[in-house]
mmCIF file of C-alpha atoms in Angstrom:
data_model
loop_
_atom_site.group_PDB
_atom_site.id
_atom_site.type_symbol
_atom_site.label_atom_id
_atom_site.label_comp_id
_atom_site.label_asym_id
_atom_site.label_seq_id
_atom_site.Cartn_x
_atom_site.Cartn_y
_atom_site.Cartn_z
ATOM 1 C CA UNK F 956 0.000 0.000 0.000
ATOM 2 C CA UNK F 957 1.308 3.439 -0.928
ATOM 3 C CA UNK F 958 0.175 6.735 0.548
ATOM 4 C CA UNK F 959 1.124 10.080 -0.952
ATOM 5 C CA UNK F 960 1.962 12.715 1.669
ATOM 6 C CA UNK F 961 2.361 16.399 0.838
ATOM 7 C CA UNK F 962 3.325 18.757 3.655
ATOM 8 C CA UNK F 963 5.038 22.047 4.391
ATOM 9 C CA UNK F 964 4.330 25.722 4.676
ATOM 10 C CA UNK F 965 0.883 26.349 3.238
ATOM 11 C CA UNK F 966 1.502 27.349 -0.408
ATOM 12 C CA UNK F 967 -2.146 28.116 -1.164
ATOM 13 C CA UNK F 968 -4.187 31.313 -0.806
ATOM 14 C CA UNK F 969 -7.510 29.489 -0.434
ATOM 15 C CA UNK F 970 -9.998 29.799 2.404
ATOM 16 C CA UNK F 971 -9.340 26.918 4.801
ATOM 17 C CA UNK F 972 -10.636 25.862 8.188
ATOM 18 C CA UNK F 973 -7.859 25.089 10.664
ATOM 19 C CA UNK F 974 -7.796 21.412 11.588
ATOM 20 C CA UNK F 975 -7.042 22.323 15.215
ATOM 21 C CA UNK F 976 -8.889 25.517 16.274
ATOM 22 C CA UNK F 977 -11.510 25.240 13.468
ATOM 23 C CA UNK F 978 -11.151 28.966 12.622
ATOM 24 C CA UNK F 979 -11.117 30.011 8.949
ATOM 25 C CA UNK F 980 -7.908 31.400 7.442
ATOM 26 C CA UNK F 981 -6.714 32.267 3.940
ATOM 27 C CA UNK F 982 -2.915 32.081 3.871
ATOM 28 C CA UNK F 983 0.129 30.972 5.802
ATOM 29 C CA UNK F 984 0.328 28.214 8.377
ATOM 30 C CA UNK F 985 1.074 24.582 7.626
ATOM 31 C CA UNK F 986 -0.576 22.174 5.195
ATOM 32 C CA UNK F 987 -0.673 18.367 5.085
ATOM 33 C CA UNK F 988 -2.355 16.332 2.332
ATOM 34 C CA UNK F 989 -2.725 12.540 2.420
ATOM 35 C CA UNK F 990 -3.815 10.687 -0.717
ATOM 36 C CA UNK F 991 -4.653 7.016 -1.025
ATOM 37 C CA UNK F 992 -6.838 5.159 -3.511
ATOM 38 C CA UNK F 993 -8.269 8.366 -4.956
ATOM 39 C CA UNK F 994 -9.256 9.750 -1.539
ATOM 40 C CA UNK F 995 -7.762 13.047 -0.374
ATOM 41 C CA UNK F 996 -7.542 14.171 3.249
ATOM 42 C CA UNK F 997 -6.272 17.715 3.891
ATOM 43 C CA UNK F 998 -5.133 18.947 7.290
ATOM 44 C CA UNK F 999 -4.571 22.707 7.146
ATOM 45 C CA UNK F 1000 -3.208 24.388 10.285
ATOM 46 C CA UNK F 1001 -3.607 28.164 10.673
ATOM 47 C CA UNK F 1002 -0.550 30.358 11.332
ATOM 48 C CA UNK F 1003 -1.514 30.937 14.991
ATOM 49 C CA UNK F 1004 -1.824 27.216 15.796
ATOM 50 C CA UNK F 1005 1.331 26.400 13.833
ATOM 51 C CA UNK F 1006 3.342 29.073 15.671
ATOM 52 C CA UNK F 1007 2.199 27.699 19.037
ATOM 53 C CA UNK F 1008 4.663 24.838 18.521
ATOM 54 C CA UNK F 1009 2.270 22.290 20.032
ATOM 55 C CA UNK F 1010 2.477 18.670 18.892
ATOM 56 C CA UNK F 1011 -0.795 17.833 17.121
ATOM 57 C CA UNK F 1012 -2.310 14.480 16.205
ATOM 58 C CA UNK F 1013 -5.402 12.900 14.732
ATOM 59 C CA UNK F 1014 -6.769 9.529 13.659
ATOM 60 C CA UNK F 1015 -7.104 9.753 9.878
ATOM 61 C CA UNK F 1016 -9.788 7.834 7.991
ATOM 62 C CA UNK F 1017 -8.444 7.520 4.435
ATOM 63 C CA UNK F 1018 -11.728 6.061 3.187
ATOM 64 C CA UNK F 1019 -13.466 9.465 3.421
ATOM 65 C CA UNK F 1020 -12.529 12.734 1.682
ATOM 66 C CA UNK F 1021 -11.947 15.656 4.053
ATOM 67 C CA UNK F 1022 -10.981 19.239 3.215
ATOM 68 C CA UNK F 1023 -10.195 19.985 6.871
ATOM 69 C CA UNK F 1024 -9.672 16.916 9.004
ATOM 70 C CA UNK F 1025 -9.951 17.705 12.735
ATOM 71 C CA UNK F 1026 -6.847 17.238 14.863
ATOM 72 C CA UNK F 1027 -6.100 17.800 18.539
ATOM 73 C CA UNK F 1028 -3.181 18.089 20.891
ATOM 74 C CA UNK F 1029 -0.962 15.032 21.109
#
């Protein structure tokens, strides 16, 4: 099984909902995308949550598409 992972500083200027605080944001922060079997799960993190330096985690269901998968503190 192969999973594509894309992550880094958020390169997009789209309107996202932060996976941690659930607040909308449009640029900056951190972005993670997981792809498997045609399903895409995005985990955008707003600049404020990313700068906090907290370790975040979530249980990812790769069978369901998500544009903003919720994550919490590890």
